[in-house]
Coordinates of N, CA, C and O in Angstrom, one line a residue:
R1 N 23.6 -44.0 77.4 CA 24.2 -44.9 78.6 C 25.4 -43.6 79.1 O 25.8 -43.1 78.2
P2 N 25.1 -43.4 80.3 CA 26.2 -42.7 81.0 C 27.6 -42.8 80.9 O 28.4 -42.0 80.6
D3 N 28.0 -44.2 80.3 CA 29.5 -44.4 80.1 C 29.7 -44.1 78.7 O 31.5 -44.1 78.9
D4 N 29.1 -43.5 77.9 CA 29.2 -43.1 76.6 C 29.4 -41.7 76.8 O 29.7 -41.3 75.3
V5 N 29.2 -41.3 77.6 CA 29.7 -39.5 77.7 C 31.0 -39.2 78.4 O 31.1 -39.7 79.1
Q6 N 31.7 -38.6 77.5 CA 32.8 -37.8 78.2 C 33.2 -36.3 78.0 O 32.7 -36.0 77.2
F7 N 33.3 -35.8 79.3 CA 33.2 -34.2 79.2 C 34.7 -33.9 79.3 O 36.0 -34.5 79.8
E8 N 35.0 -33.3 78.2 CA 36.5 -32.5 78.0 C 36.6 -31.1 77.9 O 36.0 -29.9 77.3
V9 N 37.1 -30.5 79.3 CA 37.2 -29.4 80.2 C 38.3 -28.9 79.9 O 39.4 -29.2 79.8
N10 N 38.5 -27.2 78.9 CA 39.4 -27.1 78.5 C 40.6 -27.2 78.0 O 41.9 -27.1 78.1
L11 N 40.1 -27.9 76.8 CA 41.1 -28.8 76.1 C 41.6 -28.2 75.3 O 41.3 -26.9 75.1
P12 N 42.9 -28.0 75.4 CA 43.6 -27.1 74.5 C 43.6 -27.3 72.9 O 43.0 -28.6 72.6
F13 N 43.3 -26.4 72.0 CA 42.6 -26.2 70.7 C 43.6 -27.4 70.0 O 42.6 -28.1 69.1
P14 N 45.0 -27.3 70.0 CA 45.6 -28.3 69.0 C 45.2 -29.7 69.0 O 44.8 -30.3 68.7
E15 N 44.7 -30.2 70.7 CA 44.1 -31.7 71.0 C 42.9 -31.6 70.5 O 42.4 -32.7 69.9
L16 N 42.0 -30.4 71.1 CA 40.6 -30.7 70.6 C 40.8 -30.8 69.1 O 39.6 -31.7 68.4
V17 N 41.4 -30.4 67.9 CA 41.3 -30.7 66.5 C 41.4 -32.2 66.7 O 41.3 -32.3 65.5
E18 N 42.5 -32.4 66.7 CA 43.3 -34.1 66.7 C 42.5 -34.8 67.2 O 41.9 -35.8 66.4
R19 N 41.7 -34.7 68.1 CA 41.0 -35.8 68.8 C 39.7 -35.7 68.5 O 38.9 -36.7 68.0
Y20 N 38.9 -34.6 68.3 CA 37.6 -34.4 67.6 C 37.2 -34.0 66.2 O 36.6 -34.5 65.4
L21 N 37.9 -32.8 65.8 CA 37.3 -31.5 65.0 C 37.9 -32.2 63.6 O 37.1 -31.7 62.6
S22 N 38.9 -33.1 63.8 CA 39.8 -33.4 62.5 C 39.0 -34.6 62.0 O 38.9 -34.8 60.9
K23 N 38.4 -35.4 62.7 CA 37.4 -36.2 62.1 C 35.7 -36.0 62.2 O 35.2 -36.7 61.5
A24 N 35.5 -34.9 61.9 CA 34.0 -34.3 61.8 C 34.1 -33.4 60.6 O 35.4 -33.3 59.9
S25 N 32.9 -33.3 59.9 CA 32.8 -32.8 58.8 C 31.8 -31.1 59.0 O 31.5 -30.3 58.4
L26 N 30.7 -31.6 60.2 CA 30.1 -30.4 60.2 C 30.2 -30.1 61.6 O 30.6 -30.9 62.7
G27 N 29.8 -28.7 62.3 CA 30.1 -28.3 63.5 C 28.6 -27.8 64.1 O 28.0 -27.0 63.0
L28 N 27.8 -28.4 65.2 CA 26.9 -27.9 65.2 C 26.6 -27.1 66.5 O 27.3 -27.4 67.5
H29 N 26.0 -25.7 66.4 CA 25.8 -24.8 67.6 C 24.9 -24.1 67.7 O 24.1 -24.0 66.5
T30 N 23.8 -24.1 69.1 CA 22.5 -24.3 69.0 C 22.3 -22.8 70.0 O 21.1 -22.9 70.0
M31 N 22.8 -22.3 70.5 CA 22.6 -21.2 71.4 C 22.4 -20.1 71.0 O 22.9 -19.8 70.1
W32 N 21.1 -19.6 71.4 CA 20.0 -18.4 71.3 C 21.3 -17.4 71.3 O 21.7 -17.2 73.2
N33 N 21.3 -16.0 70.5 CA 22.0 -15.2 71.1 C 23.2 -14.7 71.6 O 23.4 -14.2 72.6
E34 N 24.1 -15.7 71.7 CA 25.5 -15.9 72.0 C 26.4 -14.5 71.9 O 26.4 -14.2 70.3
H35 N 26.7 -14.0 72.2 CA 27.7 -12.6 71.9 C 28.4 -13.0 70.8 O 28.9 -11.8 69.9
F36 N 29.1 -13.8 70.8 CA 30.2 -13.9 69.9 C 30.0 -15.2 69.3 O 29.3 -15.6 68.1
G37 N 30.6 -16.6 69.7 CA 30.5 -17.6 69.4 C 32.1 -18.3 69.3 O 31.8 -18.9 67.7
I38 N 32.8 -18.1 70.0 CA 34.4 -19.0 69.4 C 34.0 -20.0 69.2 O 35.0 -20.5 68.5
C39 N 33.2 -21.2 69.8 CA 33.6 -22.5 69.0 C 33.0 -22.3 67.7 O 33.8 -23.5 67.0
V40 N 31.9 -21.7 67.1 CA 31.7 -21.6 65.7 C 33.1 -21.1 65.2 O 33.6 -22.0 64.0
V41 N 34.0 -20.0 65.5 CA 34.7 -19.8 65.0 C 35.9 -21.2 64.8 O 36.6 -21.3 64.0
E42 N 36.0 -21.8 65.9 CA 36.7 -23.2 65.8 C 36.5 -24.1 65.0 O 37.3 -24.4 64.4
F43 N 35.2 -24.2 64.7 CA 34.8 -25.4 63.5 C 35.2 -24.8 62.4 O 36.0 -25.6 61.3
M44 N 35.1 -23.7 62.2 CA 35.7 -22.6 61.2 C 36.9 -23.2 60.8 O 37.8 -23.4 59.9
A45 N 37.8 -23.1 61.5 CA 39.2 -22.9 61.7 C 39.8 -24.2 61.5 O 40.7 -24.4 60.7
A46 N 38.9 -25.4 61.8 CA 39.3 -26.9 62.0 C 38.9 -27.2 60.7 O 39.0 -28.4 60.2
G47 N 38.1 -26.6 59.7 CA 37.8 -27.2 58.5 C 36.3 -27.4 58.3 O 36.1 -28.0 57.7
L48 N 35.4 -27.2 59.8 CA 34.1 -27.7 59.9 C 33.2 -26.9 59.1 O 33.5 -25.9 59.2
I49 N 32.2 -27.3 58.5 CA 31.1 -26.5 57.8 C 30.1 -26.3 59.2 O 29.8 -26.9 59.8
P50 N 30.1 -25.2 59.6 CA 29.4 -24.6 60.9 C 27.8 -24.6 60.2 O 27.5 -24.1 59.5
I51 N 26.8 -25.1 61.2 CA 25.6 -24.7 61.4 C 25.2 -24.3 62.8 O 25.4 -24.9 63.7
A52 N 24.9 -22.9 62.7 CA 24.6 -22.1 64.0 C 23.5 -21.1 64.4 O 22.6 -21.1 63.4
H53 N 23.3 -20.9 65.5 CA 22.0 -20.3 66.0 C 22.0 -19.0 64.9 O 23.0 -18.2 64.6
N54 N 20.9 -18.4 64.4 CA 20.5 -17.6 63.5 C 20.3 -16.3 64.2 O 19.5 -15.3 64.3
S55 N 21.3 -15.6 65.2 CA 21.2 -15.0 65.9 C 22.5 -14.3 66.7 O 23.6 -14.9 66.3
G56 N 22.5 -13.3 67.2 CA 24.1 -12.8 68.1 C 25.5 -12.7 67.1 O 25.4 -12.6 65.7
G57 N 26.3 -13.2 67.6 CA 27.6 -13.4 66.8 C 27.9 -14.0 65.7 O 27.9 -13.6 64.9
P58 N 27.2 -15.3 65.5 CA 27.1 -15.9 64.6 C 26.6 -15.3 63.6 O 27.0 -14.9 62.3
L59 N 25.4 -15.0 63.5 CA 24.5 -13.8 62.3 C 25.2 -13.0 62.5 O 25.5 -12.4 61.2
A60 N 25.8 -11.8 63.2 CA 26.3 -10.5 62.8 C 27.9 -10.8 62.7 O 28.3 -9.8 61.5
D61 N 28.6 -11.6 62.6 CA 30.0 -11.4 62.7 C 31.0 -12.5 61.7 O 31.6 -12.6 61.6
I62 N 30.1 -14.0 62.0 CA 30.9 -15.3 61.7 C 30.3 -16.3 60.9 O 31.3 -16.0 59.8
V63 N 29.0 -16.5 60.6 CA 28.7 -17.6 59.5 C 28.4 -16.3 58.3 O 26.9 -15.8 58.5
V64 N 29.0 -15.5 58.0 CA 28.5 -14.5 57.1 C 29.2 -14.6 55.4 O 30.2 -15.5 55.5
P65 N 28.5 -14.2 54.4 CA 28.5 -14.1 53.1 C 30.5 -13.8 53.1 O 31.1 -13.2 53.4
F66 N 31.3 -14.7 52.3 CA 32.6 -14.0 51.7 C 32.4 -14.2 49.9 O 32.3 -15.0 49.3
K67 N 32.5 -13.1 49.6 CA 32.5 -12.6 48.4 C 31.3 -13.0 47.6 O 31.5 -13.7 46.5
G68 N 30.4 -12.7 48.4 CA 29.1 -12.9 48.2 C 28.7 -14.9 48.2 O 27.7 -15.1 47.6
K69 N 29.5 -15.6 48.9 CA 28.9 -16.9 48.7 C 28.9 -17.4 50.2 O 29.5 -16.9 51.0
D70 N 28.2 -18.0 50.7 CA 27.8 -18.7 51.9 C 29.3 -19.6 52.7 O 30.1 -20.0 52.1
T71 N 29.5 -19.1 53.7 CA 30.3 -19.7 54.7 C 29.6 -20.6 55.7 O 30.6 -21.2 56.4
G72 N 28.4 -21.1 55.5 CA 28.0 -22.0 56.7 C 26.5 -21.8 56.6 O 26.0 -21.5 55.3
F73 N 25.7 -22.4 57.3 CA 24.6 -22.3 57.7 C 23.9 -21.5 59.0 O 24.6 -22.0 59.9
L74 N 22.8 -21.0 59.0 CA 22.0 -20.8 60.1 C 20.7 -21.0 60.0 O 19.9 -21.3 59.1
A75 N 20.6 -21.2 61.7 CA 18.9 -21.9 61.7 C 18.2 -20.8 62.9 O 19.2 -20.7 63.9
E76 N 17.1 -21.4 63.2 CA 16.6 -20.9 64.1 C 15.5 -22.1 64.9 O 15.2 -22.2 66.2
T77 N 14.9 -22.7 64.2 CA 14.0 -23.9 64.9 C 14.5 -25.2 64.5 O 15.4 -25.7 63.8
E78 N 13.9 -26.0 64.8 CA 14.2 -27.7 65.0 C 14.1 -28.0 63.6 O 15.0 -28.5 63.1
D79 N 12.9 -27.7 62.6 CA 13.0 -27.8 61.1 C 14.2 -27.5 60.6 O 14.6 -27.7 59.8
S80 N 14.5 -26.2 60.6 CA 15.2 -25.5 59.8 C 16.7 -26.1 60.4 O 17.7 -26.1 59.7
Y81 N 17.0 -26.3 61.5 CA 18.4 -27.0 61.6 C 18.3 -28.0 61.3 O 19.1 -28.6 60.5
A82 N 17.2 -28.8 61.2 CA 17.0 -30.3 60.2 C 17.6 -30.1 58.5 O 17.9 -30.7 58.3
S83 N 16.8 -28.9 58.3 CA 17.1 -28.6 56.6 C 18.7 -28.1 56.7 O 19.2 -28.8 55.9
C84 N 19.0 -27.5 57.4 CA 20.9 -27.4 57.1 C 21.7 -28.5 57.1 O 22.2 -28.7 56.5
L85 N 21.1 -29.5 58.2 CA 21.9 -30.5 58.5 C 21.8 -31.4 56.8 O 22.6 -32.0 56.6
L86 N 21.0 -31.2 56.7 CA 20.4 -32.2 55.4 C 21.3 -31.6 54.2 O 21.9 -32.4 53.7
K87 N 20.9 -30.3 54.1 CA 21.6 -29.8 53.2 C 23.0 -29.7 53.0 O 24.0 -30.2 52.0
A88 N 24.0 -29.7 54.5 CA 25.0 -29.9 54.7 C 25.6 -31.3 53.9 O 26.7 -31.4 53.6
S89 N 25.1 -32.1 54.6 CA 25.4 -33.5 54.7 C 25.4 -34.2 53.2 O 25.9 -35.0 52.6
L90 N 24.3 -33.3 52.2 CA 24.0 -33.8 51.0 C 24.8 -33.0 49.8 O 24.8 -32.9 48.6
M91 N 25.8 -32.2 50.6 CA 26.6 -31.3 49.6 C 27.5 -32.2 48.8 O 28.2 -33.2 49.2
S92 N 28.0 -31.6 47.6 CA 29.3 -32.4 47.1 C 30.4 -32.2 47.5 O 30.1 -31.1 48.3
A93 N 31.3 -32.7 47.8 CA 32.8 -32.9 47.9 C 33.3 -31.9 47.4 O 33.7 -30.7 48.6
D94 N 33.0 -31.0 46.3 CA 33.5 -29.7 45.8 C 33.1 -28.7 46.4 O 33.6 -27.7 46.9
A95 N 31.8 -28.6 46.7 CA 31.2 -27.5 47.2 C 30.9 -27.1 48.7 O 31.2 -26.4 49.3
A96 N 31.2 -28.7 49.3 CA 31.7 -28.6 50.7 C 33.1 -28.2 51.1 O 33.3 -27.1 51.7
N97 N 34.3 -28.6 50.6 CA 35.3 -27.5 50.4 C 35.5 -26.1 49.7 O 36.3 -26.0 50.3
A98 N 34.8 -25.9 48.8 CA 34.6 -24.4 48.7 C 34.2 -24.0 49.5 O 34.3 -22.5 50.0
M99 N 32.9 -24.4 50.2 CA 32.3 -23.5 51.6 C 33.3 -23.4 52.4 O 33.7 -22.4 53.5
R100 N 34.1 -24.6 52.9 CA 35.5 -24.7 54.2 C 36.3 -23.8 53.8 O 36.9 -23.1 54.4
S101 N 36.5 -23.4 52.4 CA 37.9 -22.4 51.9 C 37.5 -21.0 52.1 O 38.4 -20.7 52.3
R102 N 36.3 -20.8 52.2 CA 35.6 -19.6 52.4 C 35.6 -19.3 53.7 O 35.4 -17.6 53.9
A103 N 35.9 -19.9 54.5 CA 35.6 -19.4 56.2 C 36.5 -18.9 56.6 O 37.6 -19.1 56.8

């Protein structure tokens, strides 16, 4: 329903974290070949597990292993996004927290 959609434009980062990101556990980013991916970085800074497109900045510089361990998930197709969402949502609290701490 149109009344259920609210756009927040240029929301200051502290307010974004307080109102939205602090209540989430996963961050979904689907843009193909984005040159950097600041929102993926913002997800990770807020403690969310990122699920980002397997291209561009997220692939090259952001959702990269740290000390040989994953810092999030990368996907390309609808099926791979669904698989990543399922894997992330089924992670144990310890595994999810460890992934978040590597971000």
